[in-house]
């Protein structure tokens, strides 16, 4: 069974600084997707960024980027120029690739990010 | 473009009761997945519905059941509620068979069992 581990229960960062959240996963599959979701206190789970395992290039979305190390099964999220609105729970998630349909997401336990003004 | 909606937002029940939660998928999506998120934990997959049938199921007892309607909306039913069923229940919709398939989440229903 696939597992996702987020070893940092809490992190904090100063506004405008950079922070990196860690995620490791375990799978025997070669094709899969990895995601970072953000869950603010409003509870709505929002997709931050996704990475296809077959792509060597790391995904980026504005101030958010990932460091995907497939051999090490590591998938960290870097947030640059942190803003107060980035404060939230961040969840790393894994999804197996299939040809014919949607697969379940497997989530880590989350990292609570605090942004200090 | 309407996103994923869920109702109700909050619910309080007592042990032994039954509850029904509802989800309307994002416009154009035909697959609905349900997740349970206990306090301080990541979401856990309950089951997924596609073409009005349960396609996948996580490690949840038969007390958890669901349904998908022809308009792709879905219900989650929980019978014989236990205190441990208190959680945030999240619905996610997706459109499989598309290359950039991603699950989009609703705001959740907070269930408290007393």
PDB file of C-alpha atoms in Angstrom, chain A residues 104-105, chain B residues 34-38 41-48 54 56-66 76-78 82 84-90 111:
ATOM      1  CA  UNK A 104      -8.060   7.673  -4.737  1.00  0.00           C
ATOM      2  CA  UNK A 105      -5.746  10.231  -3.208  1.00  0.00           C
TER       3      UNK A 105
ATOM      4  CA  UNK B  34     -15.689  10.953  -0.457  1.00  0.00           C
ATOM      5  CA  UNK B  35     -13.050  11.436   2.247  1.00  0.00           C
ATOM      6  CA  UNK B  36     -13.186  11.519   6.032  1.00  0.00           C
ATOM      7  CA  UNK B  37     -10.846  13.922   7.795  1.00  0.00           C
ATOM      8  CA  UNK B  38     -10.521  13.447  11.544  1.00  0.00           C
ATOM      9  CA  UNK B  41      -5.290  14.207  10.366  1.00  0.00           C
ATOM     10  CA  UNK B  42      -5.124  14.025   6.611  1.00  0.00           C
ATOM     11  CA  UNK B  43      -8.203  12.961   4.669  1.00  0.00           C
ATOM     12  CA  UNK B  44      -8.898   9.234   4.395  1.00  0.00           C
ATOM     13  CA  UNK B  45     -10.559   7.828   1.291  1.00  0.00           C
ATOM     14  CA  UNK B  46     -14.024   6.344   1.883  1.00  0.00           C
ATOM     15  CA  UNK B  47     -15.269   5.482  -1.613  1.00  0.00           C
ATOM     16  CA  UNK B  48     -15.703   6.751  -5.139  1.00  0.00           C
ATOM     17  CA  UNK B  54     -19.237   2.408  -6.377  1.00  0.00           C
ATOM     18  CA  UNK B  56     -13.459   2.013  -5.342  1.00  0.00           C
ATOM     19  CA  UNK B  57     -13.737   1.651  -1.598  1.00  0.00           C
ATOM     20  CA  UNK B  58     -11.368   2.409   1.231  1.00  0.00           C
ATOM     21  CA  UNK B  59     -11.099   0.671   4.579  1.00  0.00           C
ATOM     22  CA  UNK B  60     -14.456   1.748   5.998  1.00  0.00           C
ATOM     23  CA  UNK B  61     -17.214  -0.493   7.398  1.00  0.00           C
ATOM     24  CA  UNK B  62     -20.493  -1.200   5.656  1.00  0.00           C
ATOM     25  CA  UNK B  63     -22.156   1.414   7.861  1.00  0.00           C
ATOM     26  CA  UNK B  64     -20.797   3.851   5.287  1.00  0.00           C
ATOM     27  CA  UNK B  65     -22.724   3.700   2.048  1.00  0.00           C
ATOM     28  CA  UNK B  66     -23.330   5.998  -0.844  1.00  0.00           C
ATOM     29  CA  UNK B  76     -22.910   9.671   1.726  1.00  0.00           C
ATOM     30  CA  UNK B  77     -24.929   7.763   4.313  1.00  0.00           C
ATOM     31  CA  UNK B  78     -23.637   6.662   7.679  1.00  0.00           C
ATOM     32  CA  UNK B  82     -20.343   6.191  16.596  1.00  0.00           C
ATOM     33  CA  UNK B  84     -15.507   8.156  16.268  1.00  0.00           C
ATOM     34  CA  UNK B  85     -17.461   9.172  13.174  1.00  0.00           C
ATOM     35  CA  UNK B  86     -17.106  12.804  14.231  1.00  0.00           C
ATOM     36  CA  UNK B  87     -15.039  14.376  11.458  1.00  0.00           C
ATOM     37  CA  UNK B  88     -14.987  16.662   8.461  1.00  0.00           C
ATOM     38  CA  UNK B  89     -16.411  14.865   5.441  1.00  0.00           C
ATOM     39  CA  UNK B  90     -15.011  16.054   2.149  1.00  0.00           C
ATOM     40  CA  UNK B 111     -20.237  16.126  11.613  1.00  0.00           C
TER      41      UNK B 111
END
